[in-house]
Tab-separated table of C-alpha atoms in Angstrom:
chain	number	residue	atom	x	y	z
A	1	MET	CA	-21.184	22.040	25.970
A	2	ASN	CA	-17.713	22.114	27.500
A	3	PRO	CA	-16.761	19.684	30.266
A	4	PRO	CA	-15.829	21.040	33.707
A	5	GLY	CA	-12.499	22.788	33.498
A	6	GLY	CA	-13.449	24.925	30.520
A	7	SER	CA	-11.687	23.101	27.705
A	8	SER	CA	-13.505	21.428	24.846
A	9	PRO	CA	-12.968	17.720	24.252
A	10	GLN	CA	-10.389	16.905	21.623
A	11	LYS	CA	-11.565	14.722	18.789
A	12	LYS	CA	-9.021	12.237	17.527
A	13	LYS	CA	-8.711	12.070	13.782
A	14	PRO	CA	-8.947	8.426	12.679
A	15	LYS	CA	-5.669	7.026	11.436
A	16	ASN	CA	-5.465	6.577	7.705
A	17	TYR	CA	-3.572	3.332	7.145
A	18	ARG	CA	-3.161	0.740	4.446
A	19	TYR	CA	-1.972	-2.780	5.079
A	20	VAL	CA	0.470	-4.932	3.133
A	21	VAL	CA	0.450	-8.667	3.808
A	22	LYS	CA	3.762	-10.162	2.730
A	23	GLY	CA	6.017	-13.141	3.220
A	24	ILE	CA	8.613	-12.949	5.972
A	25	ASN	CA	11.429	-14.436	3.892
A	26	ASP	CA	12.577	-15.024	0.324
A	27	LEU	CA	10.761	-18.369	0.147
A	28	VAL	CA	7.389	-16.581	0.197
A	29	SER	CA	7.406	-13.752	-2.314
A	30	GLU	CA	3.672	-13.108	-2.225
A	31	GLN	CA	2.502	-9.639	-1.291
A	32	GLU	CA	-1.000	-8.214	-1.192
A	33	GLU	CA	-2.107	-4.693	-0.365
A	34	CYS	CA	-5.325	-4.308	1.624
A	35	GLU	CA	-7.435	-1.240	2.305
A	36	THR	CA	-9.102	-2.229	5.578
A	37	ILE	CA	-8.464	-4.335	8.660
A	38	ASP	CA	-11.278	-6.714	7.656
A	39	GLU	CA	-9.797	-7.165	4.192
A	40	THR	CA	-6.379	-7.789	5.762
A	41	ILE	CA	-7.815	-10.445	8.091
A	42	GLU	CA	-9.471	-12.155	5.133
A	43	CYS	CA	-6.215	-12.129	3.188
A	44	ILE	CA	-4.263	-13.609	6.105
A	45	GLU	CA	-6.846	-16.318	6.667
A	46	GLU	CA	-6.537	-17.392	3.010
A	47	GLN	CA	-2.871	-18.274	3.543
A	48	ALA	CA	-1.965	-21.921	4.116
A	49	ILE	CA	0.762	-21.181	6.677
A	50	ILE	CA	0.038	-17.949	8.542
A	51	SER	CA	3.386	-18.021	10.365
A	52	LEU	CA	5.137	-17.273	7.055
A	53	PHE	CA	3.457	-13.853	6.763
A	54	GLN	CA	3.659	-10.432	8.334
A	55	VAL	CA	1.677	-7.220	7.959
A	56	ALA	CA	3.227	-3.851	7.242
A	57	ILE	CA	0.967	-1.038	8.454
A	58	LEU	CA	1.643	2.063	6.362
A	59	ASP	CA	0.526	5.665	6.768
A	60	ARG	CA	-1.353	6.570	3.571
A	61	GLU	CA	-0.157	10.167	3.582
A	62	THR	CA	3.564	9.566	4.077
A	63	ASP	CA	3.964	5.918	2.956
A	64	GLU	CA	5.913	5.429	6.196
A	65	VAL	CA	5.825	1.972	7.766
A	66	VAL	CA	4.167	2.610	11.128
A	67	GLU	CA	4.415	-0.975	12.321
A	68	LEU	CA	5.580	-4.365	11.086
A	69	ILE	CA	3.714	-7.168	12.842
A	70	LYS	CA	3.484	-10.940	12.501
A	71	ALA	CA	0.274	-12.032	10.784
A	72	ARG	CA	-0.765	-14.155	13.797
A	73	ASP	CA	-0.304	-11.154	16.130
A	74	PHE	CA	-2.336	-8.979	13.753
A	75	LEU	CA	-5.191	-11.512	13.905
A	76	ASP	CA	-4.979	-11.706	17.700
A	77	ARG	CA	-5.171	-7.923	17.946
A	78	HIS	CA	-8.085	-7.384	15.563
A	79	LYS	CA	-10.331	-10.440	15.949
């Protein structure tokens, strides 16, 4: 059933991202690729000093970095 106004609701296609947790400088060379937000949170929480890490959010189809965010900000957004 169409809503008033005659147009059908648009369904948003879920974004298809992957997440790379990596050090923010040369002193931390660790990098781990994660498939889900939950897996990314778990990976961040395993780190001794969260402030030394950031998360690159990449589009799976284009490999384009959609966003680069501090690990702490990623946790605040998704927890």
